[in-house]
mmCIF file of C-alpha atoms in Angstrom:
data_model
loop_
_atom_site.group_PDB
_atom_site.id
_atom_site.type_symbol
_atom_site.label_atom_id
_atom_site.label_comp_id
_atom_site.label_asym_id
_atom_site.label_seq_id
_atom_site.Cartn_x
_atom_site.Cartn_y
_atom_site.Cartn_z
ATOM 1 C CA MET A 11 -0.004 0.087 0.063
ATOM 2 C CA ILE A 12 2.824 2.491 0.886
ATOM 3 C CA THR A 13 4.688 1.534 -2.271
ATOM 4 C CA LEU A 14 1.537 2.144 -4.317
ATOM 5 C CA HIS A 15 1.148 5.648 -2.698
ATOM 6 C CA ARG A 16 4.652 6.495 -3.365
ATOM 7 C CA THR A 17 4.387 5.541 -7.059
ATOM 8 C CA PHE A 18 1.143 7.675 -7.335
ATOM 9 C CA ARG A 19 3.047 10.684 -5.861
ATOM 10 C CA THR A 20 5.999 10.129 -8.158
ATOM 11 C CA THR A 21 3.689 10.020 -11.263
ATOM 12 C CA LEU A 22 1.785 12.979 -10.220
ATOM 13 C CA ALA A 23 4.920 15.083 -9.729
ATOM 14 C CA THR A 24 6.248 13.961 -13.009
ATOM 15 C CA LEU A 25 2.957 15.129 -14.835
ATOM 16 C CA LEU A 26 3.151 18.437 -13.053
ATOM 17 C CA ILE A 27 6.736 18.984 -14.089
ATOM 18 C CA ALA A 28 5.921 18.139 -17.763
ATOM 19 C CA ALA A 29 2.930 20.508 -17.713
ATOM 20 C CA LEU A 30 5.057 23.287 -16.258
ATOM 21 C CA ALA A 31 7.655 22.662 -18.881
ATOM 22 C CA ALA A 32 5.156 22.804 -21.663
ATOM 23 C CA CYS A 33 3.899 26.194 -20.458
ATOM 24 C CA ALA A 34 7.451 27.453 -20.161
ATOM 25 C CA THR A 35 8.239 26.593 -23.765
ATOM 26 C CA GLN A 36 4.952 27.954 -25.088
ATOM 27 C CA GLN A 37 4.457 31.168 -23.054
ATOM 28 C CA PRO A 38 7.630 32.929 -24.237
ATOM 29 C CA ARG A 39 6.680 32.637 -27.762
ATOM 30 C CA GLU A 40 3.128 34.137 -27.170
ATOM 31 C CA ASN A 41 4.713 36.809 -24.818
ATOM 32 C CA ALA A 42 7.273 37.606 -27.565
ATOM 33 C CA ALA A 43 4.617 38.132 -30.146
ATOM 34 C CA LEU A 44 2.470 40.258 -27.808
ATOM 35 C CA ARG A 45 5.508 42.356 -26.951
ATOM 36 C CA ASN A 46 6.249 42.934 -30.559
ATOM 37 C CA LEU A 47 2.620 43.978 -31.158
ATOM 38 C CA GLN A 48 2.668 46.197 -28.095
ATOM 39 C CA SER A 49 5.988 47.763 -29.170
ATOM 40 C CA ASP A 50 4.520 48.564 -32.596
ATOM 41 C CA LEU A 51 1.593 50.228 -31.052
ATOM 42 C CA GLU A 52 3.807 52.247 -28.731
ATOM 43 C CA GLU A 53 6.071 53.387 -31.477
ATOM 44 C CA PHE A 54 3.023 54.615 -33.481
ATOM 45 C CA ARG A 55 1.488 56.194 -30.434
ATOM 46 C CA ALA A 56 4.869 57.967 -29.562
ATOM 47 C CA ASN A 57 4.846 59.518 -33.241
ATOM 48 C CA ALA A 58 2.494 62.283 -32.225
ATOM 49 C CA GLU A 59 2.703 63.884 -35.626
ATOM 50 C CA LEU A 60 0.930 60.749 -37.022
ATOM 51 C CA SER A 61 -1.082 59.367 -34.255
ATOM 52 C CA ASP A 62 -2.642 62.609 -33.243
ATOM 53 C CA ARG A 63 -4.282 62.792 -36.651
ATOM 54 C CA VAL A 64 -6.213 59.539 -36.276
ATOM 55 C CA PRO A 65 -7.559 59.265 -32.722
ATOM 56 C CA LEU A 66 -10.354 56.847 -33.799
ATOM 57 C CA ALA A 67 -8.182 54.540 -35.765
ATOM 58 C CA LEU A 68 -5.556 54.607 -32.869
ATOM 59 C CA SER A 69 -8.416 53.793 -30.260
ATOM 60 C CA ASP A 70 -9.419 50.787 -32.562
ATOM 61 C CA ALA A 71 -5.889 49.582 -32.687
ATOM 62 C CA GLU A 72 -5.505 49.964 -28.797
ATOM 63 C CA ARG A 73 -8.689 47.968 -28.248
ATOM 64 C CA ALA A 74 -7.465 45.118 -30.596
ATOM 65 C CA VAL A 75 -4.026 44.965 -28.676
ATOM 66 C CA ARG A 76 -5.919 44.749 -25.350
ATOM 67 C CA GLY A 77 -8.000 42.067 -26.799
ATOM 68 C CA ALA A 78 -4.911 40.160 -27.721
ATOM 69 C CA SER A 79 -3.603 40.583 -24.324
ATOM 70 C CA SER A 80 -6.657 38.994 -22.551
ATOM 71 C CA GLU A 81 -6.036 35.996 -20.348
ATOM 72 C CA GLY A 82 -7.330 32.531 -21.031
ATOM 73 C CA LEU A 83 -7.263 32.692 -24.771
ATOM 74 C CA SER A 84 -6.569 29.505 -26.794
ATOM 75 C CA GLU A 85 -3.589 29.394 -29.064
ATOM 76 C CA ALA A 86 -5.789 29.728 -32.211
ATOM 77 C CA GLU A 87 -7.777 32.681 -30.729
ATOM 78 C CA LEU A 88 -4.485 34.340 -29.559
ATOM 79 C CA SER A 89 -2.945 34.020 -32.999
ATOM 80 C CA HIS A 90 -6.135 35.396 -34.672
ATOM 81 C CA ARG A 91 -6.282 38.414 -32.256
ATOM 82 C CA ILE A 92 -2.547 39.180 -32.637
ATOM 83 C CA SER A 93 -3.131 39.229 -36.494
ATOM 84 C CA LEU A 94 -6.113 41.365 -36.232
ATOM 85 C CA ALA A 95 -4.464 43.912 -33.917
ATOM 86 C CA ALA A 96 -1.456 44.111 -36.364
ATOM 87 C CA LYS A 97 -3.922 44.940 -39.135
ATOM 88 C CA ARG A 98 -5.506 47.649 -37.026
ATOM 89 C CA ILE A 99 -2.138 49.246 -36.354
ATOM 90 C CA GLU A 100 -1.322 49.133 -39.992
ATOM 91 C CA ILE A 101 -4.579 50.615 -41.063
ATOM 92 C CA ALA A 102 -4.138 53.440 -38.363
ATOM 93 C CA ARG A 103 -0.662 54.238 -39.771
ATOM 94 C CA ALA A 104 -2.090 54.318 -43.299
ATOM 95 C CA GLU A 105 -4.931 56.641 -42.360
ATOM 96 C CA ALA A 106 -2.285 58.903 -40.617
ATOM 97 C CA PHE A 107 -0.190 59.227 -43.599
ATOM 98 C CA HIS A 108 -3.320 59.903 -45.622
ATOM 99 C CA ALA A 109 -4.299 62.833 -43.214
ATOM 100 C CA GLN A 110 -0.689 64.063 -43.374
ATOM 101 C CA ALA A 111 -0.688 64.173 -47.089
ATOM 102 C CA ARG A 112 -3.930 66.101 -47.071
ATOM 103 C CA GLU A 113 -2.338 68.795 -44.729
ATOM 104 C CA GLN A 114 0.556 68.996 -47.108
ATOM 105 C CA ILE A 115 -1.899 69.743 -49.905
ATOM 106 C CA ASP A 116 -3.432 72.580 -47.915
ATOM 107 C CA THR A 117 0.160 73.875 -47.199
ATOM 108 C CA ILE A 118 1.038 73.851 -50.999
ATOM 109 C CA GLU A 119 -2.332 75.606 -51.838
ATOM 110 C CA ALA A 120 -1.503 78.344 -49.300
ATOM 111 C CA GLU A 121 1.931 78.853 -50.769
ATOM 112 C CA ARG A 122 0.396 78.969 -54.269
ATOM 113 C CA THR A 123 -1.884 81.740 -53.097
ATOM 114 C CA ARG A 124 0.981 83.576 -51.529
ATOM 115 C CA LEU A 125 3.010 83.478 -54.754
ATOM 116 C CA LEU A 126 0.074 84.596 -56.822
ATOM 117 C CA LEU A 127 -0.378 87.598 -54.577
ATOM 118 C CA ARG A 128 3.362 88.385 -54.899
ATOM 119 C CA ALA A 129 3.158 88.352 -58.667
ATOM 120 C CA SER A 130 0.130 90.842 -58.564
ATOM 121 C CA ARG A 131 2.097 92.991 -56.323
ATOM 122 C CA LEU A 132 5.055 92.928 -58.718
ATOM 123 C CA GLU A 133 2.704 93.861 -61.567
ATOM 124 C CA VAL A 134 1.418 96.824 -59.562
ATOM 125 C CA GLU A 135 4.999 97.800 -58.897
ATOM 126 C CA GLN A 136 5.720 97.771 -62.540
ATOM 127 C CA ALA A 137 2.732 99.864 -63.366
ATOM 128 C CA ARG A 138 3.938 102.402 -60.765
ATOM 129 C CA ARG A 139 7.347 102.489 -62.456
ATOM 130 C CA GLU A 140 5.722 103.039 -65.869
ATOM 131 C CA ALA A 141 3.743 106.017 -64.340
ATOM 132 C CA GLU A 142 6.948 107.533 -62.892
ATOM 133 C CA ARG A 143 8.521 107.099 -66.496
ATOM 134 C CA ALA A 144 5.558 109.069 -67.905
ATOM 135 C CA ILE A 145 6.231 111.869 -65.265
ATOM 136 C CA LEU A 146 9.817 111.918 -66.486
ATOM 137 C CA GLN A 147 8.649 112.322 -70.024
ATOM 138 C CA SER A 148 6.324 115.174 -69.099
ATOM 139 C CA GLU A 149 9.249 116.874 -67.367
ATOM 140 C CA ALA A 150 11.257 116.570 -70.472
ATOM 141 C CA ALA A 151 8.518 118.265 -72.362
ATOM 142 C CA ARG A 152 8.509 121.192 -69.885
ATOM 143 C CA GLU A 153 12.215 121.541 -70.317
ATOM 144 C CA GLU A 154 11.555 122.153 -73.918
ATOM 145 C CA THR A 155 10.050 125.475 -72.817
ATOM 146 C CA GLN A 156 13.607 126.406 -71.857
ATOM 147 C CA ARG A 157 14.517 126.409 -75.584
ATOM 148 C CA THR A 158 14.294 130.282 -75.734
ATOM 149 C CA ARG A 159 16.877 130.539 -72.979
ATOM 150 C CA LEU A 160 19.163 128.247 -74.743
ATOM 151 C CA GLU A 161 18.952 130.132 -78.015
ATOM 152 C CA ALA A 162 20.727 133.086 -76.090
ATOM 153 C CA MET A 163 23.646 130.925 -75.261
ATOM 154 C CA THR A 164 26.858 130.668 -77.367
ATOM 155 C CA ALA A 165 27.107 127.838 -79.973
ATOM 156 C CA GLU A 166 29.856 126.207 -77.781
ATOM 157 C CA GLU A 167 27.748 126.171 -74.757
ATOM 158 C CA LEU A 168 24.830 124.841 -76.633
ATOM 159 C CA ARG A 169 26.853 121.838 -77.840
ATOM 160 C CA GLU A 170 28.175 121.081 -74.436
ATOM 161 C CA GLU A 171 24.754 121.230 -72.864
ATOM 162 C CA ALA A 172 23.281 119.134 -75.666
ATOM 163 C CA ALA A 173 25.935 116.463 -75.183
ATOM 164 C CA GLN A 174 25.265 116.455 -71.450
ATOM 165 C CA ARG A 175 21.573 116.052 -71.859
ATOM 166 C CA GLU A 176 22.044 113.258 -74.410
ATOM 167 C CA ARG A 177 24.402 111.341 -71.962
ATOM 168 C CA GLU A 178 21.840 111.732 -69.190
ATOM 169 C CA ALA A 179 19.071 110.666 -71.430
ATOM 170 C CA ARG A 180 20.935 107.555 -72.417
ATOM 171 C CA GLU A 181 21.847 106.576 -68.810
ATOM 172 C CA GLU A 182 18.229 107.027 -67.795
ATOM 173 C CA ALA A 183 16.914 104.834 -70.725
ATOM 174 C CA GLN A 184 19.414 102.189 -69.921
ATOM 175 C CA ALA A 185 18.472 102.268 -66.296
ATOM 176 C CA ALA A 186 14.768 102.066 -67.121
ATOM 177 C CA ARG A 187 15.441 99.173 -69.509
ATOM 178 C CA ARG A 188 17.394 97.274 -66.870
ATOM 179 C CA LEU A 189 14.728 97.963 -64.295
ATOM 180 C CA ALA A 190 11.985 96.644 -66.655
ATOM 181 C CA GLU A 191 13.855 93.623 -67.419
ATOM 182 C CA ALA A 192 14.470 92.816 -63.837
ATOM 183 C CA GLN A 193 10.793 93.379 -62.951
ATOM 184 C CA ALA A 194 9.669 91.124 -65.886
ATOM 185 C CA SER A 195 12.143 88.378 -64.741
ATOM 186 C CA GLU A 196 10.963 88.625 -61.162
ATOM 187 C CA ILE A 197 7.332 88.410 -62.282
ATOM 188 C CA GLU A 198 8.003 85.363 -64.483
ATOM 189 C CA LEU A 199 9.830 83.689 -61.779
ATOM 190 C CA ALA A 200 7.026 84.180 -59.191
ATOM 191 C CA ARG A 201 4.510 82.868 -61.828
ATOM 192 C CA ARG A 202 6.606 79.816 -62.470
ATOM 193 C CA GLU A 203 6.805 79.175 -58.733
ATOM 194 C CA ALA A 204 2.962 79.464 -58.528
ATOM 195 C CA GLU A 205 2.634 76.883 -61.404
ATOM 196 C CA LEU A 206 5.019 74.528 -59.705
ATOM 197 C CA ALA A 207 3.015 74.746 -56.465
ATOM 198 C CA THR A 208 -0.149 74.060 -58.321
ATOM 199 C CA GLU A 209 1.366 71.050 -60.082
ATOM 200 C CA ALA A 210 2.594 69.718 -56.705
ATOM 201 C CA ALA A 211 -0.841 70.106 -55.156
ATOM 202 C CA ASP A 212 -2.635 68.471 -58.098
ATOM 203 C CA SER A 213 -0.202 65.567 -58.011
ATOM 204 C CA MET A 214 -0.761 65.035 -54.397
ATOM 205 C CA ARG A 215 -4.550 65.187 -54.762
ATOM 206 C CA ARG A 216 -4.523 62.726 -57.690
ATOM 207 C CA ARG A 217 -2.471 60.374 -55.506
ATOM 208 C CA LEU A 218 -4.945 60.525 -52.736
ATOM 209 C CA GLU A 219 -7.937 60.038 -55.080
ATOM 210 C CA TYR A 220 -6.401 57.018 -56.709
ATOM 211 C CA LEU A 221 -5.772 55.122 -53.582
ATOM 212 C CA GLU A 222 -8.227 54.058 -50.770
ATOM 213 C CA LEU A 223 -7.482 51.264 -48.168
ATOM 214 C CA ARG A 224 -10.105 49.519 -46.041
ATOM 215 C CA GLU A 225 -10.505 46.261 -44.087
ATOM 216 C CA THR A 226 -13.258 43.824 -45.036
ATOM 217 C CA ASP A 227 -14.138 40.194 -44.154
ATOM 218 C CA ARG A 228 -12.184 39.019 -47.145
ATOM 219 C CA GLY A 229 -9.101 40.903 -46.119
ATOM 220 C CA VAL A 230 -7.427 44.237 -46.712
ATOM 221 C CA VAL A 231 -8.797 46.062 -49.793
ATOM 222 C CA VAL A 232 -6.919 48.602 -51.782
ATOM 223 C CA THR A 233 -9.239 50.401 -54.264
ATOM 224 C CA LEU A 234 -7.660 52.012 -57.123
ATOM 225 C CA GLY A 235 -9.548 54.836 -58.868
ATOM 226 C CA ASP A 236 -10.134 55.279 -62.596
ATOM 227 C CA VAL A 237 -7.197 57.682 -62.870
ATOM 228 C CA LEU A 238 -5.125 54.474 -63.758
ATOM 229 C CA PHE A 239 -6.778 54.257 -67.279
ATOM 230 C CA ALA A 240 -7.863 56.655 -69.887
ATOM 231 C CA SER A 241 -11.545 56.663 -70.648
ATOM 232 C CA GLY A 242 -12.494 53.357 -72.276
ATOM 233 C CA GLU A 243 -8.882 52.147 -72.293
ATOM 234 C CA THR A 244 -7.471 48.925 -70.664
ATOM 235 C CA THR A 245 -3.704 49.967 -70.849
ATOM 236 C CA LEU A 246 -2.189 51.553 -67.879
ATOM 237 C CA GLN A 247 -1.326 55.225 -68.257
ATOM 238 C CA PRO A 248 2.511 56.036 -67.903
ATOM 239 C CA GLU A 249 2.090 57.930 -64.677
ATOM 240 C CA ALA A 250 -0.096 55.193 -63.090
ATOM 241 C CA ARG A 251 2.841 52.655 -62.879
ATOM 242 C CA ASP A 252 4.636 55.084 -60.502
ATOM 243 C CA GLN A 253 1.493 55.287 -58.337
ATOM 244 C CA LEU A 254 1.434 51.569 -57.935
ATOM 245 C CA ASP A 255 4.563 51.801 -55.723
ATOM 246 C CA ASP A 256 2.211 52.110 -52.643
ATOM 247 C CA VAL A 257 0.419 48.911 -53.546
ATOM 248 C CA VAL A 258 3.672 47.199 -54.160
ATOM 249 C CA ARG A 259 5.012 48.113 -50.753
ATOM 250 C CA LEU A 260 1.741 46.844 -49.124
ATOM 251 C CA VAL A 261 1.653 43.473 -50.749
ATOM 252 C CA GLU A 262 5.454 43.018 -50.103
ATOM 253 C CA GLY A 263 4.754 43.538 -46.296
ATOM 254 C CA GLU A 264 2.359 40.457 -46.526
ATOM 255 C CA PRO A 265 4.435 37.958 -48.435
ATOM 256 C CA ASP A 266 2.292 35.007 -47.280
ATOM 257 C CA LYS A 267 -1.039 36.441 -48.589
ATOM 258 C CA GLN A 268 -2.687 35.561 -51.813
ATOM 259 C CA ILE A 269 -3.742 38.462 -53.905
ATOM 260 C CA ARG A 270 -7.088 38.924 -55.828
ATOM 261 C CA ILE A 271 -7.423 41.668 -58.290
ATOM 262 C CA GLU A 272 -10.960 42.573 -59.337
ATOM 263 C CA GLY A 273 -11.781 44.997 -62.158
ATOM 264 C CA HIS A 274 -15.082 46.934 -61.937
ATOM 265 C CA THR A 275 -16.902 49.298 -64.404
ATOM 266 C CA ASP A 276 -20.021 51.466 -64.303
ATOM 267 C CA SER A 277 -23.196 50.515 -66.036
ATOM 268 C CA THR A 278 -22.500 52.464 -69.350
ATOM 269 C CA GLY A 279 -22.362 50.133 -72.318
ATOM 270 C CA SER A 280 -23.184 46.529 -72.725
ATOM 271 C CA SER A 281 -22.646 43.943 -69.918
ATOM 272 C CA SER A 282 -20.346 41.829 -72.232
ATOM 273 C CA ALA A 283 -18.102 44.825 -73.046
ATOM 274 C CA ASN A 284 -18.000 45.927 -69.402
ATOM 275 C CA MET A 285 -16.991 42.421 -68.379
ATOM 276 C CA ARG A 286 -14.171 42.372 -70.951
ATOM 277 C CA ILE A 287 -12.829 45.823 -69.920
ATOM 278 C CA SER A 288 -12.967 45.064 -66.272
ATOM 279 C CA ARG A 289 -10.994 41.803 -66.911
ATOM 280 C CA LEU A 290 -8.289 43.447 -69.009
ATOM 281 C CA ARG A 291 -7.859 46.295 -66.470
ATOM 282 C CA ALA A 292 -7.445 43.792 -63.655
ATOM 283 C CA GLU A 293 -4.896 41.851 -65.765
ATOM 284 C CA ALA A 294 -3.020 45.171 -66.496
ATOM 285 C CA VAL A 295 -2.638 45.907 -62.874
ATOM 286 C CA ARG A 296 -1.487 42.343 -62.222
ATOM 287 C CA ASP A 297 1.161 42.549 -64.964
ATOM 288 C CA ALA A 298 2.315 45.829 -63.567
ATOM 289 C CA LEU A 299 2.811 44.298 -60.153
ATOM 290 C CA VAL A 300 4.602 41.360 -61.590
ATOM 291 C CA GLU A 301 6.942 43.651 -63.381
ATOM 292 C CA GLN A 302 7.809 45.289 -60.014
ATOM 293 C CA GLY A 303 8.752 42.002 -58.514
ATOM 294 C CA ILE A 304 5.490 40.411 -57.058
ATOM 295 C CA ASP A 305 5.326 36.711 -57.356
ATOM 296 C CA THR A 306 2.819 35.933 -60.332
ATOM 297 C CA ASP A 307 1.729 32.807 -58.391
ATOM 298 C CA ARG A 308 0.260 34.840 -55.715
ATOM 299 C CA ILE A 309 -2.064 36.855 -57.912
ATOM 300 C CA GLN A 310 -5.442 36.163 -59.377
ATOM 301 C CA ALA A 311 -6.923 38.650 -61.794
ATOM 302 C CA VAL A 312 -10.662 38.652 -62.639
ATOM 303 C CA GLY A 313 -13.247 41.042 -64.202
ATOM 304 C CA MET A 314 -16.474 41.695 -62.317
ATOM 305 C CA GLY A 315 -18.067 43.993 -64.829
ATOM 306 C CA GLU A 316 -20.724 46.341 -63.633
ATOM 307 C CA ASP A 317 -22.433 43.893 -61.199
ATOM 308 C CA PHE A 318 -20.892 45.279 -57.856
ATOM 309 C CA PRO A 319 -21.173 49.085 -57.854
ATOM 310 C CA ILE A 320 -20.264 51.025 -54.684
ATOM 311 C CA ALA A 321 -22.139 54.119 -55.730
ATOM 312 C CA SER A 322 -25.121 55.015 -57.830
ATOM 313 C CA ASN A 323 -24.658 54.938 -61.693
ATOM 314 C CA GLU A 324 -27.260 57.750 -61.955
ATOM 315 C CA SER A 325 -24.560 60.427 -61.504
ATOM 316 C CA GLY A 326 -21.205 61.161 -63.084
ATOM 317 C CA GLU A 327 -19.507 61.118 -59.701
ATOM 318 C CA GLY A 328 -21.096 57.725 -58.885
ATOM 319 C CA ARG A 329 -20.100 56.232 -62.202
ATOM 320 C CA ARG A 330 -16.495 57.507 -61.574
ATOM 321 C CA LYS A 331 -16.196 55.665 -58.192
ATOM 322 C CA ASN A 332 -17.657 52.490 -59.824
ATOM 323 C CA ARG A 333 -14.824 52.514 -62.406
ATOM 324 C CA ARG A 334 -12.215 51.014 -60.163
ATOM 325 C CA VAL A 335 -9.730 48.165 -59.641
ATOM 326 C CA ASP A 336 -9.698 46.396 -56.066
ATOM 327 C CA VAL A 337 -6.417 44.778 -54.972
ATOM 328 C CA ILE A 338 -7.412 42.444 -52.070
ATOM 329 C CA LEU A 339 -4.795 40.773 -49.649
ATOM 330 C CA LEU A 340 -6.954 37.695 -48.869
ATOM 331 C CA ASN A 341 -7.276 36.319 -45.272
ATOM 332 C CA ASP A 342 -6.272 32.774 -44.850
#
């Protein structure tokens, strides 16, 4: 009886040691994943220039991280919550960059307005200079009244005064010409600076209009607006390939995710033509991503035609939104 009791205690101790060892081997991995997640959140939160712009998205990310830190989660549930929290942080960061870019547009627009005002002031200054020149001309006419006095002077004195007046007139003309050229150059420079500011603002605005990121049940969806293609065309415009850099960076950050590219059209035209256009546009985006190094085996390109609008086709704005290509990082 005593021997049996000792054997039972020995077996129980062995089982407890094995259980503790299993926990010791599993827990550090889970804690490490959580620590990395919490570190990413803290890094984003510490960057006030970004995090202060998206308080709601930051709050969603914080709730997701707290959910992943809950006690008593199974391994599968813990892994799912960590993945979800990581996506929330990524989306918050993307929204923050989006907001920052809009502020940059506002700054560029303000600079453009300042430059245009400066150009207007320079034009006013040039008009003032021309008025002063007219006054000088009137003074020259008044001096003509002194001709009677000059007639009383000797021939030598007349020649000397005439030469002096000619030199002064030539110098004034040269100074006026140099001033006019400088004014014209400064006005042209100010106008050029305003044009460049306008181009920069338009470029930033087109970049924001072309890219929209959101999370769905299927996975993270990047919506590319119809600026990628000319009206009725299925070939990417030259500038669109540069804009796809954002999509490339996103999919490279998720190397294990499969990618589904869906082309969509508005309801204009026949259903068969819309299906063909949507498929060719999806394939054009796929080929562009492959050219930039994305594995072709990860990508599926399909045409969805006019069947899945996201806005009303009754208005021009609604039809513009429906003409799109969705790049989806599929959930497992």
